[in-house]
Amino acid sequence: MIILKILLWIILAVFGIIFLILLLPVRAEVSYIDKKLTYKVKYSLLLLYNSDKKGLIPWYLKWRKEKEAQKPEEDDSPVVDEISDTPDISADDVPDLEKEDTEETVTEVSETPAEITEEEKKTEETTENITAEEEIPEEDDEKDKKSDKKEDKPKREKDILEKLDIVLDMWRAADRPVLKILKGVKFHELYIDFIIANEDAFTCAMEYGSISGTIYNVLGWMGVLFNVKLKTIDIVPGFAMKESRWDAAGKLCVRPITAVIAGIQFLITYSIRYFIPYKLQERKLNKHAARQK
């Protein structure tokens, strides 16, 4: 009993640590002010990475490189073979292989007959007849293959339709969990300060209208999908100005536990609405087909 209690406490402690890790937020900050880009990624209070290449990830990569550099390098020097005490062979002792090869080829050529015998002609005729007979059933095989393909087409169409139904069912079951995940993404302290400058008043007005319209539409869609809090949004036309200004900043916050909860919700809704009824219906159809047989 004591061992079971200890195991239960260990399991609860592991689950508590995992829950705490998932509950802690991941934060990101990005700013582009005065033509200088700065960014920062933090996991709760731990700095993961920033624009100065500091944080936990660069430290880990540096430690890994140092560890690999400290490994002993393998010796790439070639191994010298020991010289065996072999006796010296004189040139006279080596047999003349070229002469022997030429003599053998001459004897082989002399042994081959100049004319083809009648038996060889008969064998060639029989082989030609056999090949001609073998070519005929290949056409029958092609016809059988075509008929098999025609029979396989409705099966493939059924498989494709079943896969499409599964994908549509998954999409219908995933709409609310996906919206929950998107709503868990929080954009806050959004700061936009743009000056659209151009020396020509007409082009400046056209650029200002197109840019401001797209930015406000994007912010509207972001407000529908995500959790957005604005700080200042200021877009101004700069008539008779040479340089534009594009200052922007923002912060993002995500909790991993929202994705886990949304995934559990998706599994429950998909299994209750689609998976279990589909399996029950399939079992009924199989029973009905077995009774008819």
Short mmCIF file of N, CA and C in Angstrom, two decimals, residues 82-193:
data_model
loop_
_atom_site.label_atom_id
_atom_site.label_comp_id
_atom_site.label_asym_id
_atom_site.label_seq_id
_atom_site.Cartn_x
_atom_site.Cartn_y
_atom_site.Cartn_z
N GLU A 82 52.52 -3.61 -43.05
CA GLU A 82 53.83 -4.20 -42.80
C GLU A 82 54.34 -4.86 -44.09
N ILE A 83 55.60 -4.63 -44.37
CA ILE A 83 56.23 -5.18 -45.58
C ILE A 83 56.58 -6.63 -45.30
N SER A 84 55.99 -7.50 -46.06
CA SER A 84 56.27 -8.94 -45.89
C SER A 84 57.57 -9.29 -46.61
N ASP A 85 58.22 -10.27 -46.06
CA ASP A 85 59.49 -10.73 -46.62
C ASP A 85 59.21 -11.65 -47.80
N THR A 86 58.97 -11.06 -48.95
CA THR A 86 58.70 -11.85 -50.15
C THR A 86 59.97 -11.96 -50.97
N PRO A 87 60.19 -13.10 -51.58
CA PRO A 87 61.42 -13.24 -52.38
C PRO A 87 61.32 -12.46 -53.67
N ASP A 88 62.45 -12.01 -54.17
CA ASP A 88 62.51 -11.25 -55.42
C ASP A 88 62.23 -12.18 -56.58
N ILE A 89 61.36 -11.72 -57.48
CA ILE A 89 61.00 -12.51 -58.65
C ILE A 89 61.67 -11.89 -59.85
N SER A 90 62.35 -12.67 -60.62
CA SER A 90 63.05 -12.18 -61.80
C SER A 90 62.10 -12.09 -62.98
N ALA A 91 62.45 -11.34 -63.98
CA ALA A 91 61.62 -11.15 -65.16
C ALA A 91 61.53 -12.41 -66.00
N ASP A 92 62.56 -13.27 -65.92
CA ASP A 92 62.54 -14.51 -66.71
C ASP A 92 61.54 -15.51 -66.18
N ASP A 93 61.27 -15.45 -64.84
CA ASP A 93 60.34 -16.40 -64.23
C ASP A 93 58.89 -16.11 -64.56
N VAL A 94 58.56 -14.87 -64.98
CA VAL A 94 57.16 -14.51 -65.26
C VAL A 94 56.74 -15.12 -66.58
N PRO A 95 55.60 -15.84 -66.62
CA PRO A 95 55.19 -16.45 -67.89
C PRO A 95 54.66 -15.40 -68.84
N ASP A 96 54.85 -15.66 -70.12
CA ASP A 96 54.39 -14.75 -71.17
C ASP A 96 52.91 -15.01 -71.40
N LEU A 97 52.03 -14.23 -70.73
CA LEU A 97 50.59 -14.45 -70.77
C LEU A 97 49.99 -14.01 -72.09
N GLU A 98 50.54 -12.96 -72.71
CA GLU A 98 49.98 -12.44 -73.95
C GLU A 98 50.07 -13.48 -75.07
N LYS A 99 51.18 -14.17 -75.13
CA LYS A 99 51.34 -15.19 -76.15
C LYS A 99 50.37 -16.32 -75.96
N GLU A 100 50.18 -16.74 -74.70
CA GLU A 100 49.24 -17.83 -74.42
C GLU A 100 47.83 -17.44 -74.81
N ASP A 101 47.39 -16.18 -74.50
CA ASP A 101 46.04 -15.72 -74.83
C ASP A 101 45.83 -15.72 -76.33
N THR A 102 46.81 -15.25 -77.10
CA THR A 102 46.66 -15.20 -78.56
C THR A 102 46.55 -16.59 -79.14
N GLU A 103 47.32 -17.53 -78.59
CA GLU A 103 47.26 -18.91 -79.07
C GLU A 103 45.89 -19.51 -78.82
N GLU A 104 45.30 -19.24 -77.61
CA GLU A 104 43.98 -19.79 -77.28
C GLU A 104 42.91 -19.24 -78.19
N THR A 105 42.94 -17.90 -78.48
CA THR A 105 41.94 -17.29 -79.35
C THR A 105 42.02 -17.86 -80.76
N VAL A 106 43.24 -18.11 -81.24
CA VAL A 106 43.42 -18.68 -82.58
C VAL A 106 42.83 -20.06 -82.66
N THR A 107 43.04 -20.88 -81.64
CA THR A 107 42.48 -22.23 -81.63
C THR A 107 40.96 -22.21 -81.58
N GLU A 108 40.36 -21.26 -80.78
CA GLU A 108 38.91 -21.16 -80.69
C GLU A 108 38.30 -20.78 -82.03
N VAL A 109 38.93 -19.80 -82.73
CA VAL A 109 38.43 -19.38 -84.03
C VAL A 109 38.51 -20.51 -85.05
N SER A 110 39.59 -21.26 -84.98
CA SER A 110 39.75 -22.37 -85.93
C SER A 110 38.76 -23.47 -85.68
N GLU A 111 38.36 -23.65 -84.39
CA GLU A 111 37.41 -24.71 -84.06
C GLU A 111 36.00 -24.40 -84.49
N THR A 112 35.55 -23.08 -84.61
CA THR A 112 34.18 -22.72 -84.98
C THR A 112 33.95 -23.03 -86.43
N PRO A 113 32.81 -23.67 -86.80
CA PRO A 113 32.55 -24.00 -88.20
C PRO A 113 32.18 -22.77 -88.97
N ALA A 114 32.43 -22.77 -90.26
CA ALA A 114 32.14 -21.62 -91.12
C ALA A 114 30.68 -21.55 -91.48
N GLU A 115 30.00 -22.68 -91.59
CA GLU A 115 28.61 -22.71 -92.00
C GLU A 115 27.74 -23.19 -90.86
N ILE A 116 26.48 -22.71 -90.85
CA ILE A 116 25.53 -23.09 -89.80
C ILE A 116 24.90 -24.42 -90.19
N THR A 117 24.81 -25.35 -89.26
CA THR A 117 24.23 -26.67 -89.53
C THR A 117 22.73 -26.59 -89.63
N GLU A 118 22.14 -27.67 -90.13
CA GLU A 118 20.68 -27.72 -90.31
C GLU A 118 19.96 -27.78 -88.96
N GLU A 119 20.57 -28.42 -87.97
CA GLU A 119 19.93 -28.52 -86.64
C GLU A 119 19.76 -27.15 -86.01
N GLU A 120 20.73 -26.26 -86.17
CA GLU A 120 20.63 -24.92 -85.61
C GLU A 120 19.52 -24.13 -86.27
N LYS A 121 19.33 -24.35 -87.63
CA LYS A 121 18.24 -23.68 -88.32
C LYS A 121 16.90 -24.12 -87.77
N LYS A 122 16.77 -25.47 -87.52
CA LYS A 122 15.50 -25.97 -86.98
C LYS A 122 15.22 -25.39 -85.60
N THR A 123 16.22 -25.29 -84.77
CA THR A 123 16.04 -24.72 -83.41
C THR A 123 15.61 -23.26 -83.48
N GLU A 124 16.19 -22.50 -84.43
CA GLU A 124 15.80 -21.09 -84.58
C GLU A 124 14.35 -20.96 -85.01
N GLU A 125 13.90 -21.85 -85.94
CA GLU A 125 12.50 -21.80 -86.39
C GLU A 125 11.55 -22.12 -85.24
N THR A 126 11.88 -23.11 -84.44
CA THR A 126 11.03 -23.48 -83.29
C THR A 126 10.94 -22.34 -82.27
N THR A 127 12.05 -21.65 -82.01
CA THR A 127 12.04 -20.53 -81.06
C THR A 127 11.18 -19.38 -81.57
N GLU A 128 11.23 -19.13 -82.91
CA GLU A 128 10.39 -18.07 -83.48
C GLU A 128 8.91 -18.42 -83.34
N ASN A 129 8.56 -19.71 -83.56
CA ASN A 129 7.15 -20.12 -83.40
C ASN A 129 6.68 -19.97 -81.95
N ILE A 130 7.56 -20.31 -81.02
CA ILE A 130 7.19 -20.20 -79.59
C ILE A 130 6.97 -18.75 -79.20
N THR A 131 7.85 -17.85 -79.67
CA THR A 131 7.68 -16.42 -79.36
C THR A 131 6.41 -15.86 -79.95
N ALA A 132 6.06 -16.33 -81.18
CA ALA A 132 4.81 -15.86 -81.81
C ALA A 132 3.59 -16.33 -81.04
N GLU A 133 3.67 -17.57 -80.52
CA GLU A 133 2.54 -18.09 -79.73
C GLU A 133 2.43 -17.38 -78.39
N GLU A 134 3.60 -16.98 -77.79
CA GLU A 134 3.57 -16.30 -76.50
C GLU A 134 3.03 -14.89 -76.59
N GLU A 135 3.16 -14.27 -77.76
CA GLU A 135 2.67 -12.91 -77.92
C GLU A 135 1.16 -12.82 -77.94
N ILE A 136 0.47 -13.89 -78.30
CA ILE A 136 -1.00 -13.87 -78.40
C ILE A 136 -1.66 -13.73 -77.05
N PRO A 137 -1.26 -14.50 -76.01
CA PRO A 137 -1.96 -14.33 -74.71
C PRO A 137 -1.68 -13.00 -74.04
N GLU A 138 -0.67 -12.24 -74.49
CA GLU A 138 -0.43 -10.93 -73.89
C GLU A 138 -1.59 -9.98 -74.16
N GLU A 139 -2.22 -10.10 -75.34
CA GLU A 139 -3.38 -9.26 -75.63
C GLU A 139 -4.53 -9.59 -74.70
N ASP A 140 -4.70 -10.90 -74.42
CA ASP A 140 -5.75 -11.29 -73.47
C ASP A 140 -5.46 -10.74 -72.08
N ASP A 141 -4.19 -10.74 -71.69
CA ASP A 141 -3.83 -10.19 -70.38
C ASP A 141 -4.14 -8.70 -70.30
N GLU A 142 -3.88 -7.97 -71.41
CA GLU A 142 -4.19 -6.54 -71.43
C GLU A 142 -5.69 -6.30 -71.29
N LYS A 143 -6.50 -7.15 -71.95
CA LYS A 143 -7.96 -7.01 -71.82
C LYS A 143 -8.41 -7.26 -70.39
N ASP A 144 -7.80 -8.30 -69.73
CA ASP A 144 -8.15 -8.58 -68.34
C ASP A 144 -7.77 -7.43 -67.43
N LYS A 145 -6.61 -6.82 -67.71
CA LYS A 145 -6.19 -5.68 -66.90
C LYS A 145 -7.14 -4.51 -67.06
N LYS A 146 -7.60 -4.25 -68.31
CA LYS A 146 -8.53 -3.16 -68.55
C LYS A 146 -9.84 -3.39 -67.81
N SER A 147 -10.33 -4.64 -67.84
CA SER A 147 -11.58 -4.96 -67.13
C SER A 147 -11.40 -4.80 -65.62
N ASP A 148 -10.21 -5.20 -65.11
CA ASP A 148 -9.95 -5.02 -63.67
C ASP A 148 -9.92 -3.55 -63.30
N LYS A 149 -9.34 -2.71 -64.20
CA LYS A 149 -9.30 -1.27 -63.93
C LYS A 149 -10.71 -0.68 -63.90
N LYS A 150 -11.57 -1.15 -64.82
CA LYS A 150 -12.95 -0.66 -64.84
C LYS A 150 -13.69 -1.04 -63.57
N GLU A 151 -13.41 -2.24 -63.06
CA GLU A 151 -14.04 -2.68 -61.81
C GLU A 151 -13.49 -1.91 -60.61
N ASP A 152 -12.18 -1.54 -60.67
CA ASP A 152 -11.56 -0.84 -59.54
C ASP A 152 -11.98 0.63 -59.47
N LYS A 153 -12.46 1.21 -60.57
CA LYS A 153 -12.82 2.62 -60.58
C LYS A 153 -13.91 2.95 -59.57
N PRO A 154 -15.05 2.20 -59.53
CA PRO A 154 -16.06 2.54 -58.52
C PRO A 154 -15.57 2.37 -57.09
N LYS A 155 -14.68 1.38 -56.86
CA LYS A 155 -14.13 1.20 -55.52
C LYS A 155 -13.28 2.41 -55.12
N ARG A 156 -12.47 2.89 -56.06
CA ARG A 156 -11.64 4.06 -55.77
C ARG A 156 -12.49 5.30 -55.52
N GLU A 157 -13.54 5.45 -56.32
CA GLU A 157 -14.44 6.59 -56.12
C GLU A 157 -15.10 6.54 -54.75
N LYS A 158 -15.49 5.33 -54.33
CA LYS A 158 -16.09 5.18 -53.00
C LYS A 158 -15.08 5.54 -51.90
N ASP A 159 -13.83 5.08 -52.07
CA ASP A 159 -12.80 5.40 -51.08
C ASP A 159 -12.56 6.90 -51.00
N ILE A 160 -12.52 7.56 -52.16
CA ILE A 160 -12.29 9.01 -52.18
C ILE A 160 -13.44 9.75 -51.50
N LEU A 161 -14.69 9.31 -51.78
CA LEU A 161 -15.86 9.95 -51.17
C LEU A 161 -15.86 9.74 -49.65
N GLU A 162 -15.48 8.54 -49.21
CA GLU A 162 -15.41 8.28 -47.77
C GLU A 162 -14.36 9.17 -47.10
N LYS A 163 -13.20 9.32 -47.76
CA LYS A 163 -12.16 10.19 -47.20
C LYS A 163 -12.62 11.64 -47.14
N LEU A 164 -13.33 12.10 -48.18
CA LEU A 164 -13.86 13.47 -48.18
C LEU A 164 -14.87 13.67 -47.06
N ASP A 165 -15.72 12.67 -46.83
CA ASP A 165 -16.70 12.75 -45.74
C ASP A 165 -15.99 12.85 -44.39
N ILE A 166 -14.91 12.08 -44.22
CA ILE A 166 -14.16 12.12 -42.95
C ILE A 166 -13.54 13.50 -42.74
N VAL A 167 -12.96 14.05 -43.83
CA VAL A 167 -12.33 15.38 -43.73
C VAL A 167 -13.37 16.45 -43.40
N LEU A 168 -14.55 16.38 -44.05
CA LEU A 168 -15.61 17.35 -43.77
C LEU A 168 -16.12 17.22 -42.35
N ASP A 169 -16.26 15.99 -41.87
CA ASP A 169 -16.70 15.78 -40.48
C ASP A 169 -15.69 16.34 -39.50
N MET A 170 -14.40 16.14 -39.79
CA MET A 170 -13.36 16.69 -38.91
C MET A 170 -13.38 18.21 -38.93
N TRP A 171 -13.62 18.81 -40.10
CA TRP A 171 -13.69 20.27 -40.19
C TRP A 171 -14.89 20.81 -39.41
N ARG A 172 -16.04 20.12 -39.51
CA ARG A 172 -17.22 20.57 -38.76
C ARG A 172 -17.00 20.45 -37.26
N ALA A 173 -16.30 19.40 -36.85
CA ALA A 173 -16.05 19.23 -35.42
C ALA A 173 -14.95 20.15 -34.90
N ALA A 174 -14.08 20.64 -35.80
CA ALA A 174 -12.92 21.45 -35.37
C ALA A 174 -13.17 22.94 -35.43
N ASP A 175 -14.36 23.40 -35.83
CA ASP A 175 -14.56 24.84 -35.99
C ASP A 175 -14.48 25.57 -34.65
N ARG A 176 -15.18 25.07 -33.63
CA ARG A 176 -15.14 25.74 -32.32
C ARG A 176 -13.79 25.60 -31.62
N PRO A 177 -13.15 24.39 -31.60
CA PRO A 177 -11.81 24.33 -31.00
C PRO A 177 -10.79 25.24 -31.67
N VAL A 178 -10.87 25.37 -33.00
CA VAL A 178 -9.92 26.27 -33.70
C VAL A 178 -10.17 27.71 -33.30
N LEU A 179 -11.44 28.11 -33.21
CA LEU A 179 -11.76 29.46 -32.76
C LEU A 179 -11.29 29.70 -31.32
N LYS A 180 -11.37 28.65 -30.50
CA LYS A 180 -10.89 28.78 -29.12
C LYS A 180 -9.38 29.00 -29.08
N ILE A 181 -8.66 28.27 -29.93
CA ILE A 181 -7.20 28.45 -29.98
C ILE A 181 -6.85 29.86 -30.46
N LEU A 182 -7.57 30.33 -31.50
CA LEU A 182 -7.29 31.66 -32.04
C LEU A 182 -7.62 32.75 -31.02
N LYS A 183 -8.70 32.55 -30.28
CA LYS A 183 -9.05 33.53 -29.24
C LYS A 183 -8.06 33.50 -28.08
N GLY A 184 -7.36 32.38 -27.93
CA GLY A 184 -6.32 32.31 -26.89
C GLY A 184 -5.08 33.10 -27.24
N VAL A 185 -4.91 33.45 -28.51
CA VAL A 185 -3.78 34.29 -28.93
C VAL A 185 -4.14 35.74 -28.67
N LYS A 186 -3.34 36.41 -27.85
CA LYS A 186 -3.64 37.78 -27.43
C LYS A 186 -2.60 38.74 -28.00
N PHE A 187 -3.07 39.68 -28.79
CA PHE A 187 -2.24 40.80 -29.27
C PHE A 187 -2.60 42.02 -28.42
N HIS A 188 -1.62 42.58 -27.79
CA HIS A 188 -1.90 43.76 -26.96
C HIS A 188 -0.80 44.80 -27.16
N GLU A 189 -1.17 46.04 -26.80
CA GLU A 189 -0.29 47.20 -26.95
C GLU A 189 0.19 47.36 -28.40
N LEU A 190 -0.74 47.22 -29.34
CA LEU A 190 -0.41 47.43 -30.75
C LEU A 190 -0.23 48.93 -31.00
N TYR A 191 0.92 49.24 -31.55
CA TYR A 191 1.29 50.65 -31.79
C TYR A 191 1.66 50.81 -33.25
N ILE A 192 0.96 51.69 -33.96
CA ILE A 192 1.23 51.98 -35.37
C ILE A 192 1.27 53.49 -35.55
N ASP A 193 2.38 53.98 -36.09
CA ASP A 193 2.55 55.42 -36.35
C ASP A 193 3.19 55.55 -37.74
#
